[in-house]
Coordinates of C-alpha atoms and ligand atoms in Angstrom, one line a residue:
M887 CA 10.1 -5.0 -17.1
Q888 CA 7.6 -3.0 -18.9
Q889 CA 9.1 0.4 -18.1
D890 CA 10.9 2.7 -20.5
M891 CA 14.5 3.5 -19.5
I892 CA 16.9 6.4 -20.0
V893 CA 20.5 5.4 -19.5
I894 CA 22.9 7.9 -17.9
L895 CA 26.5 7.2 -18.8
D896 CA 29.0 8.4 -16.2
L897 CA 31.7 10.3 -18.1
G898 CA 33.2 11.7 -14.9
S899 CA 30.3 13.7 -13.6
N900 CA 29.5 14.3 -10.0
Q901 CA 25.9 15.0 -11.0
N902 CA 24.8 11.5 -12.1
T903 CA 22.5 11.1 -9.1
L904 CA 21.0 14.6 -9.5
I905 CA 20.1 13.9 -13.1
A906 CA 18.8 10.5 -12.3
R907 CA 16.6 11.9 -9.5
D908 CA 15.2 14.5 -12.0
I909 CA 14.4 12.0 -14.6
R910 CA 12.7 9.7 -12.2
A911 CA 10.7 12.7 -10.9
L912 CA 9.4 12.9 -14.4
G913 CA 8.0 9.4 -14.0
V914 CA 10.6 7.8 -16.2
Y915 CA 13.0 5.0 -15.0
T916 CA 16.7 5.6 -15.3
E917 CA 19.9 3.9 -14.5
I918 CA 23.5 5.1 -14.2
H919 CA 26.1 3.1 -16.0
P920 CA 29.9 3.3 -16.5
H921 CA 31.2 5.2 -19.6
D922 CA 32.7 2.1 -21.1
I923 CA 29.5 0.0 -21.2
T924 CA 29.7 -2.6 -24.0
R925 CA 27.3 -3.2 -26.8
E926 CA 26.2 -6.4 -25.1
Q927 CA 25.6 -4.8 -21.8
L928 CA 23.7 -2.0 -23.4
E929 CA 21.6 -4.3 -25.5
A930 CA 20.8 -6.4 -22.3
L931 CA 19.1 -3.4 -20.7
P932 CA 15.3 -3.5 -21.3
N933 CA 13.4 -0.7 -23.1
V934 CA 16.2 1.9 -23.4
K935 CA 14.8 5.0 -25.1
G936 CA 17.8 7.3 -24.9
I937 CA 21.2 7.9 -23.4
I938 CA 22.7 10.8 -21.6
L939 CA 26.4 11.2 -21.8
N940 CA 27.2 12.9 -18.5
G941 CA 30.6 14.5 -18.5
G942 CA 32.1 16.6 -15.8
A943 CA 34.9 17.4 -13.4
N944 CA 36.4 13.9 -13.3
R945 CA 36.3 13.4 -17.0
V946 CA 40.0 13.7 -17.6
V947 CA 41.7 10.6 -16.2
D948 CA 45.5 10.4 -16.3
G949 CA 45.6 13.3 -18.8
V950 CA 43.1 11.7 -21.2
A951 CA 39.5 12.6 -21.5
I952 CA 37.4 9.5 -21.3
D953 CA 34.5 9.0 -23.7
A954 CA 31.8 6.5 -24.4
S955 CA 32.6 3.6 -26.8
D956 CA 31.7 3.6 -30.5
A957 CA 29.0 1.1 -29.5
V958 CA 27.2 3.9 -27.8
Y959 CA 27.6 6.5 -30.5
G960 CA 26.5 3.9 -33.1
C961 CA 23.6 2.5 -31.2
G962 CA 21.0 4.6 -33.0
L963 CA 19.3 5.8 -29.9
P964 CA 18.9 9.5 -29.1
L965 CA 21.9 10.9 -27.3
M966 CA 22.2 13.9 -25.1
A967 CA 25.6 15.3 -24.0
V968 CA 25.7 17.2 -20.7
D969 CA 29.1 18.8 -21.1
H970 CA 30.8 20.8 -23.8
A971 CA 33.6 18.2 -24.3
A972 CA 31.4 15.5 -25.7
K973 CA 31.8 14.6 -29.3
R974 CA 29.0 13.8 -31.8
S975 CA 25.8 14.4 -30.1
D976 CA 22.4 15.7 -31.1
V977 CA 21.8 17.8 -28.0
T978 CA 24.6 19.8 -26.3
L979 CA 24.2 21.8 -23.1
A980 CA 27.4 23.6 -22.0
N981 CA 28.2 24.1 -18.4
W982 CA 25.1 22.8 -16.8
P983 CA 25.2 23.8 -13.1
A984 CA 23.4 22.1 -10.3
G985 CA 20.0 23.7 -9.6
D986 CA 19.8 25.2 -13.1
P987 CA 16.2 26.3 -13.7
F988 CA 16.4 24.9 -17.2
R989 CA 17.6 21.5 -16.1
R990 CA 14.1 20.0 -15.7
E991 CA 12.8 21.5 -18.9
A992 CA 15.8 20.3 -20.9
L993 CA 15.5 16.8 -19.5
R994 CA 11.7 16.8 -20.0
S995 CA 12.1 17.8 -23.6
F996 CA 14.9 15.2 -24.2
V997 CA 13.0 12.4 -22.4
F998 CA 9.6 12.9 -23.9
D999 CA 10.0 14.8 -27.1
T1000 CA 13.2 13.4 -28.4
C1001 CA 13.2 9.9 -26.9
K1002 CA 9.4 9.5 -26.8
A1003 CA 9.7 7.7 -23.4
Q1004 CA 6.5 6.9 -21.5
A1005 CA 6.0 8.2 -18.0
N1006 CA 5.4 4.7 -16.6
W1007 CA 7.8 4.6 -13.6
N1008 CA 5.7 4.1 -10.5
M1009 CA 5.6 1.9 -7.4
D1010 CA 2.8 -0.4 -8.6
N1011 CA 4.8 -1.3 -11.7
F1012 CA 8.0 -1.6 -9.8
I1013 CA 6.4 -3.9 -7.2
A1014 CA 4.8 -6.1 -9.9
D1015 CA 8.1 -6.3 -11.8
Q1016 CA 10.1 -7.1 -8.7
I1017 CA 7.7 -9.8 -7.5
E1018 CA 8.1 -11.5 -10.9
L1019 CA 11.9 -11.1 -10.8
I1020 CA 12.2 -12.4 -7.2
R1021 CA 10.0 -15.5 -8.0
K1022 CA 12.1 -16.2 -11.1
Q1023 CA 15.4 -15.9 -9.2
V1024 CA 14.3 -17.8 -6.1
G1025 CA 12.0 -20.5 -7.6
S1026 CA 11.0 -22.8 -4.8
R1027 CA 14.1 -22.2 -2.7
K1028 CA 14.5 -20.3 0.6
V1029 CA 15.7 -16.8 1.5
L1030 CA 17.1 -15.6 4.8
L1031 CA 16.9 -11.9 5.8
A1032 CA 18.4 -10.0 8.7
L1033 CA 15.5 -7.7 9.7
S1034 CA 16.7 -4.8 11.8
G1035 CA 13.4 -2.9 11.6
G1036 CA 15.1 -0.1 9.7
V1037 CA 13.5 1.3 6.6
D1038 CA 15.4 -0.7 4.0
S1039 CA 15.3 -4.2 5.6
S1040 CA 11.6 -3.7 6.5
V1041 CA 10.7 -2.8 2.9
V1042 CA 12.7 -5.8 1.5
A1043 CA 11.0 -8.0 4.0
A1044 CA 7.5 -6.8 3.0
L1045 CA 8.4 -7.2 -0.7
L1046 CA 9.8 -10.7 -0.2
I1047 CA 6.8 -11.8 1.9
R1048 CA 4.5 -10.6 -1.0
A1049 CA 6.7 -12.4 -3.5
I1050 CA 7.5 -15.7 -1.9
G1051 CA 5.6 -15.9 1.5
D1052 CA 7.0 -18.5 3.8
Q1053 CA 10.0 -19.3 1.7
L1054 CA 11.4 -16.3 3.5
T1055 CA 12.7 -16.5 7.0
C1056 CA 13.4 -13.2 8.8
V1057 CA 15.8 -13.0 11.7
H1058 CA 15.4 -10.1 14.1
V1059 CA 18.4 -9.7 16.5
N1060 CA 17.5 -7.7 19.5
H1061 CA 21.0 -6.5 20.7
G1062 CA 19.6 -4.4 23.5
L1063 CA 20.6 -1.2 21.7
L1064 CA 17.4 -0.5 19.9
R1065 CA 15.0 2.3 20.8
K1066 CA 12.0 1.9 23.0
G1067 CA 9.3 -0.2 21.4
E1068 CA 11.3 -1.2 18.3
P1069 CA 11.7 -4.9 18.7
E1070 CA 8.0 -5.1 19.7
Q1071 CA 7.0 -3.2 16.6
V1072 CA 9.0 -5.6 14.3
V1073 CA 7.3 -8.6 15.9
E1074 CA 3.9 -7.0 15.7
V1075 CA 4.1 -5.8 12.1
F1076 CA 5.9 -8.7 10.5
R1077 CA 4.8 -11.7 12.5
N1078 CA 1.3 -10.7 13.6
Q1079 CA 0.2 -8.5 10.7
L1080 CA 2.1 -9.8 7.7
G1081 CA 2.3 -13.4 8.9
A1082 CA 6.1 -13.6 8.3
N1083 CA 8.2 -16.5 9.3
L1084 CA 10.1 -14.5 11.9
I1085 CA 12.8 -15.7 14.3
Y1086 CA 13.2 -13.2 17.2
V1087 CA 16.5 -13.5 18.9
D1088 CA 16.9 -12.0 22.3
A1089 CA 20.6 -11.4 22.4
V1090 CA 20.5 -8.5 24.9
D1091 CA 22.6 -10.1 27.7
R1092 CA 25.1 -11.5 25.2
F1093 CA 25.8 -8.0 23.7
L1094 CA 25.8 -6.1 26.9
D1095 CA 28.2 -8.7 28.5
K1096 CA 30.5 -8.4 25.6
L1097 CA 30.4 -4.6 25.8
A1098 CA 30.9 -4.4 29.6
G1099 CA 33.8 -2.2 30.5
V1100 CA 34.6 -1.3 26.9
A1101 CA 34.9 2.5 26.7
D1102 CA 36.6 3.0 23.3
P1103 CA 34.1 4.1 20.7
E1104 CA 35.7 2.2 17.8
Q1105 CA 36.1 -0.9 19.9
K1106 CA 32.4 -0.7 20.8
R1107 CA 31.4 -0.5 17.2
K1108 CA 33.6 -3.4 16.3
I1109 CA 32.2 -5.6 19.1
I1110 CA 28.6 -4.8 18.1
G1111 CA 29.3 -5.5 14.4
A1112 CA 31.2 -8.7 15.0
E1113 CA 28.7 -10.0 17.5
F1114 CA 25.8 -9.3 15.2
I1115 CA 27.4 -11.4 12.5
R1116 CA 28.1 -14.2 15.0
V1117 CA 24.4 -14.3 16.2
F1118 CA 23.1 -14.1 12.7
E1119 CA 25.4 -16.8 11.6
E1120 CA 24.3 -19.1 14.4
E1121 CA 20.7 -18.7 13.4
A1122 CA 21.5 -19.3 9.8
R1123 CA 23.3 -22.6 10.6
K1124 CA 20.2 -23.8 12.5
L1125 CA 18.2 -23.5 9.3
D1126 CA 18.1 -26.0 6.5
G1127 CA 18.3 -25.4 2.8
I1128 CA 18.7 -21.7 2.7
D1129 CA 20.2 -20.6 -0.7
F1130 CA 19.7 -16.8 -0.6
L1131 CA 20.3 -13.9 1.6
G1132 CA 18.0 -10.9 1.2
Q1133 CA 19.7 -7.5 1.5
G1134 CA 18.4 -4.0 1.8
T1135 CA 21.0 -2.6 -0.6
I1136 CA 19.7 0.7 -2.2
Y1137 CA 20.9 2.7 -5.2
P1138 CA 23.0 5.2 -3.4
D1139 CA 25.0 2.3 -1.9
I1140 CA 25.8 1.2 -5.4
V1141 CA 26.5 4.6 -6.8
E1142 CA 28.6 5.7 -3.9
S1143 CA 30.6 2.6 -3.9
G1144 CA 32.2 4.0 -7.0
T1145 CA 31.7 4.0 -10.7
K1146 CA 34.7 3.9 -13.0
T1147 CA 35.5 7.6 -12.5
A1148 CA 34.1 8.6 -9.2
K1149 CA 36.3 8.1 -6.2
M1150 CA 35.2 5.5 -3.7
V1151 CA 33.2 7.3 -1.2
K1152 CA 32.7 4.5 1.2
S1153 CA 32.2 0.8 1.0
H1154 CA 28.9 -0.6 2.1
H1155 CA 28.3 -3.8 3.9
N1156 CA 24.9 -4.5 5.1
V1157 CA 25.7 -7.9 6.4
G1158 CA 29.4 -7.9 5.7
G1159 CA 31.8 -10.5 6.8
L1160 CA 29.7 -13.6 6.8
P1161 CA 31.9 -16.7 6.9
E1162 CA 33.0 -18.2 3.6
D1163 CA 31.3 -21.5 4.1
L1164 CA 27.9 -19.8 4.4
K1165 CA 27.5 -19.3 0.7
F1166 CA 24.5 -17.3 -0.2
E1167 CA 23.3 -15.8 -3.4
L1168 CA 22.0 -12.3 -2.8
V1169 CA 18.5 -11.0 -3.4
E1170 CA 18.6 -7.2 -3.5
P1171 CA 15.2 -6.0 -4.9
L1172 CA 15.7 -2.4 -3.8
K1173 CA 19.1 -1.9 -5.4
M1174 CA 17.8 0.4 -8.1
L1175 CA 15.8 2.6 -5.7
F1176 CA 16.6 5.9 -4.1
K1177 CA 15.7 6.4 -0.4
D1178 CA 12.4 8.2 -1.0
E1179 CA 11.4 5.6 -3.5
V1180 CA 12.2 2.9 -0.9
R1181 CA 9.8 4.7 1.4
A1182 CA 7.1 5.0 -1.3
C1183 CA 7.5 1.3 -1.9
G1184 CA 7.1 0.6 1.8
V1185 CA 3.9 2.7 1.9
A1186 CA 2.6 0.9 -1.2
L1187 CA 3.2 -2.5 0.5
G1188 CA 1.2 -1.4 3.5
L1189 CA 4.0 -0.8 6.1
P1190 CA 3.1 1.7 8.9
D1191 CA 4.3 5.3 8.5
S1192 CA 6.2 5.0 11.8
M1193 CA 8.4 2.4 10.1
V1194 CA 8.7 3.9 6.7
Y1195 CA 9.4 7.4 7.8
R1196 CA 11.8 6.6 10.6
Q1197 CA 14.7 9.0 11.0
P1198 CA 18.1 7.5 10.3
F1199 CA 19.4 5.3 13.2
P1200 CA 23.0 4.1 13.3
G1201 CA 23.7 0.4 13.1
P1202 CA 25.4 0.3 16.5
G1203 CA 22.2 1.9 17.8
L1204 CA 22.0 3.4 21.3
G1205 CA 25.5 1.9 21.8
V1206 CA 27.1 5.0 20.3
R1207 CA 24.9 7.3 22.4
C1208 CA 25.5 5.7 25.8
L1209 CA 29.0 7.2 26.0
G1210 CA 32.0 5.3 27.3
A1211 CA 31.5 1.9 28.8
I1212 CA 27.8 1.0 28.5
T1213 CA 26.0 0.2 31.7
R1214 CA 22.4 -1.1 31.9
D1215 CA 21.2 1.8 34.1
R1216 CA 22.5 4.5 31.9
L1217 CA 21.3 2.6 28.8
E1218 CA 17.8 2.4 30.2
A1219 CA 17.8 6.1 31.1
L1220 CA 19.0 6.9 27.6
R1221 CA 16.2 4.8 26.1
E1222 CA 13.5 6.4 28.2
A1223 CA 14.8 9.9 27.5
D1224 CA 14.9 9.2 23.8
A1225 CA 11.3 8.0 23.8
I1226 CA 10.2 11.2 25.6
L1227 CA 12.1 13.3 23.1
R1228 CA 10.5 11.5 20.2
E1229 CA 7.0 11.7 21.7
E1230 CA 7.3 15.5 22.3
F1231 CA 8.7 16.1 18.8
D1232 CA 5.6 14.3 17.5
L1233 CA 3.3 16.4 19.6
A1234 CA 5.1 19.6 18.5
G1235 CA 4.8 18.6 14.8
L1236 CA 8.5 18.3 14.4
R1237 CA 8.6 14.7 13.1
G1238 CA 9.4 14.7 9.4
K1239 CA 10.6 18.3 9.7
V1240 CA 13.8 17.7 11.6
W1241 CA 16.2 15.3 10.0
Q1242 CA 17.5 13.5 13.0
Y1243 CA 17.0 13.9 16.8
F1244 CA 18.1 11.9 19.7
T1245 CA 19.5 11.9 23.2
V1246 CA 23.0 11.1 24.5
I1247 CA 24.0 10.1 28.0
P1248 CA 27.6 10.8 29.1
D1249 CA 29.5 8.7 31.6
F1250 CA 29.8 11.3 34.3
R1251 CA 27.5 12.6 37.0
S1252 CA 26.9 16.0 38.5
T1253 CA 25.4 17.3 41.7
G1254 CA 21.8 18.3 42.0
V1255 CA 19.0 18.5 44.6
R1256 CA 16.0 16.2 44.7
N1257 CA 13.4 16.0 47.4
N1258 CA 15.5 18.4 49.6
A1259 CA 18.5 16.1 49.4
R1260 CA 21.7 16.2 47.5
C1261 CA 21.7 13.9 44.4
F1262 CA 24.5 12.9 42.2
E1263 CA 23.1 11.9 38.8
W1264 CA 23.6 11.7 35.0
P1265 CA 23.0 14.5 32.5
V1266 CA 21.1 13.9 29.3
I1267 CA 22.0 15.7 26.1
L1268 CA 19.4 16.5 23.4
R1269 CA 20.5 16.8 19.8
A1270 CA 18.4 17.8 16.8
V1271 CA 20.0 18.4 13.4
N1272 CA 19.2 19.0 9.8
T1273 CA 21.3 17.9 6.9
V1274 CA 21.1 16.9 3.2
D1275 CA 23.8 14.3 3.0
A1276 CA 25.0 13.9 6.6
M1277 CA 28.4 15.3 5.6
T1278 CA 27.5 18.7 7.2
A1279 CA 24.7 19.5 9.5
T1280 CA 23.1 22.5 11.2
V1281 CA 21.3 22.6 14.6
E1282 CA 17.5 22.8 14.6
Q1283 CA 16.2 25.8 16.5
V1284 CA 13.8 23.9 18.5
P1285 CA 11.2 26.2 20.1
W1286 CA 12.1 27.0 23.7
P1287 CA 8.8 25.7 25.2
V1288 CA 9.3 22.3 23.5
L1289 CA 12.8 22.1 25.0
L1290 CA 11.5 23.0 28.4
K1291 CA 8.7 20.5 28.3
I1292 CA 11.1 17.7 27.3
T1293 CA 13.4 18.8 30.1
D1294 CA 10.6 18.7 32.6
R1295 CA 9.5 15.3 31.6
I1296 CA 13.0 13.8 31.5
L1297 CA 13.8 15.2 34.9
S1298 CA 10.7 13.9 36.5
E1299 CA 10.2 10.6 34.6
V1300 CA 13.7 9.3 33.9
K1301 CA 15.4 7.6 36.9
G1302 CA 19.0 8.8 37.6
V1303 CA 19.0 12.0 35.5
N1304 CA 19.2 15.5 37.1
R1305 CA 20.2 17.7 34.2
V1306 CA 19.2 18.2 30.5
L1307 CA 21.4 20.0 28.0
Y1308 CA 20.9 21.0 24.4
D1309 CA 23.8 20.4 21.9
L1310 CA 24.3 23.6 19.8
S1311 CA 27.2 22.3 17.7
P1312 CA 27.0 22.1 13.9
K1313 CA 28.9 19.6 11.8
P1314 CA 31.7 20.3 11.4
V1315 CA 33.3 20.7 13.9
A1316 CA 31.2 18.3 15.8
T1317 CA 29.9 15.1 14.2
I1318 CA 26.2 14.3 14.4
E1319 CA 26.7 11.4 16.8
W1320 CA 28.9 11.8 19.9
E1321 CA 30.9 8.6 19.3
Ligands
XMP785 P1 28.2 11.4 12.1 O1 28.2 11.1 13.6 O2 29.4 10.7 11.4 O3 26.9 10.7 11.5 O4 28.2 12.9 11.8 C1 26.4 10.9 10.2 C2 25.2 10.1 10.1 O5 25.5 8.7 10.1 C3 24.9 8.0 11.1 N1 25.8 7.0 11.6 C4 25.8 5.7 11.4 N2 25.0 4.9 10.6 N3 26.2 3.0 11.2 C5 25.2 3.6 10.6 O6 24.4 2.9 9.9 C6 27.1 3.7 11.9 O7 28.0 3.1 12.5 C7 26.9 5.1 12.0 N4 27.5 6.1 12.7 C8 26.9 7.2 12.4 C9 24.5 9.0 12.1 O8 23.4 8.6 12.9 C10 24.2 10.2 11.2 O9 22.9 10.1 10.7

């Protein structure tokens, strides 16, 4: 690693990520570490130029204020304390609220003037470093990767292909719940353009058979998750001599999984629950990147924008948008309606502006009239929301003509649909998805 680093020590702040984002935006690499980092751990980090002691709301644990160890205070590097409770520091900023106009300037001055760090954090350096690290870790052995076609797994795949070529085997499981054109795009980009060693598994019937008649949303999710692992495991067992599993773990997964003081937000399992006897070592080259950095990395590796700037898509895919027990006819109608919505949002310049947009198909029908005869068909619900962290969301005010055009197209092009509705509900009380 040639890049200078600023270490953020988490002394109970809920702003570690914000500060990390700000420092990286200055072009300087930074990592968040627990407050009780040892001398050995600190010395093992490359090119550390300074340390930020980031105290905050969670600083007092069981009545005692936590603090960094003497190893930190005695390390000789410039220190910056970001709350008034810190002891012995050379820069103190009391009560530093989020969005403070001086945040950037204070950080800039600490990072460049005090620490003399170089602004050498960029994707070209990152990719060069990672290729070296991956080659060192993997040697001449083999890596397996579950390639969903989502941003993170796609970028990991592209990086691993660049680093180790055909020592990587990608497995793409088509569970029948992907959006229109997605499995085809994965094959086109990775097998045809990047020359990846790609195993395409058509598991559509298998998943839909397992899901037949299952209406409970949690049950559906469980079946999809468990079946995915089963299919992936079967493919893994067919291959010889795989030692590593590639994973698209990114930095928020690690930060959110809890540091010493932060509460566990959620546990992350990208390919959780693989059987014990399939023992893989993990290769996680994106684990220090934030989402926008992952996208920048994908662009630098030559992945198409449509893959890199995809909107978030849930693991269970269209399975949670085909409400109740999934049937093939409703699933097809949903997939077609979703494709129309995405096409029209593109044409209206809404891609990249609206955070997430999709269609939902309920499991009831209503009366209509088609070709002068009564019809009894499904409705399709349109949803378009904006959010920062997916914890709360507001509804996008899509221009009326765009909604009308989408409605027209769905009613005339999608078989079995006679009504289109727009979901106006914010989160809370509604969630973004319907199941
Ligand atoms: P909700 O419906 O909880 O969704 O408001 C918040 C965000 O999370 C996405 N989502 C999922 N993502 N696996 C995922 O990877 C899931 O099971 C899942 N469920 C919801 C959802 O699309 C939205 O962006």
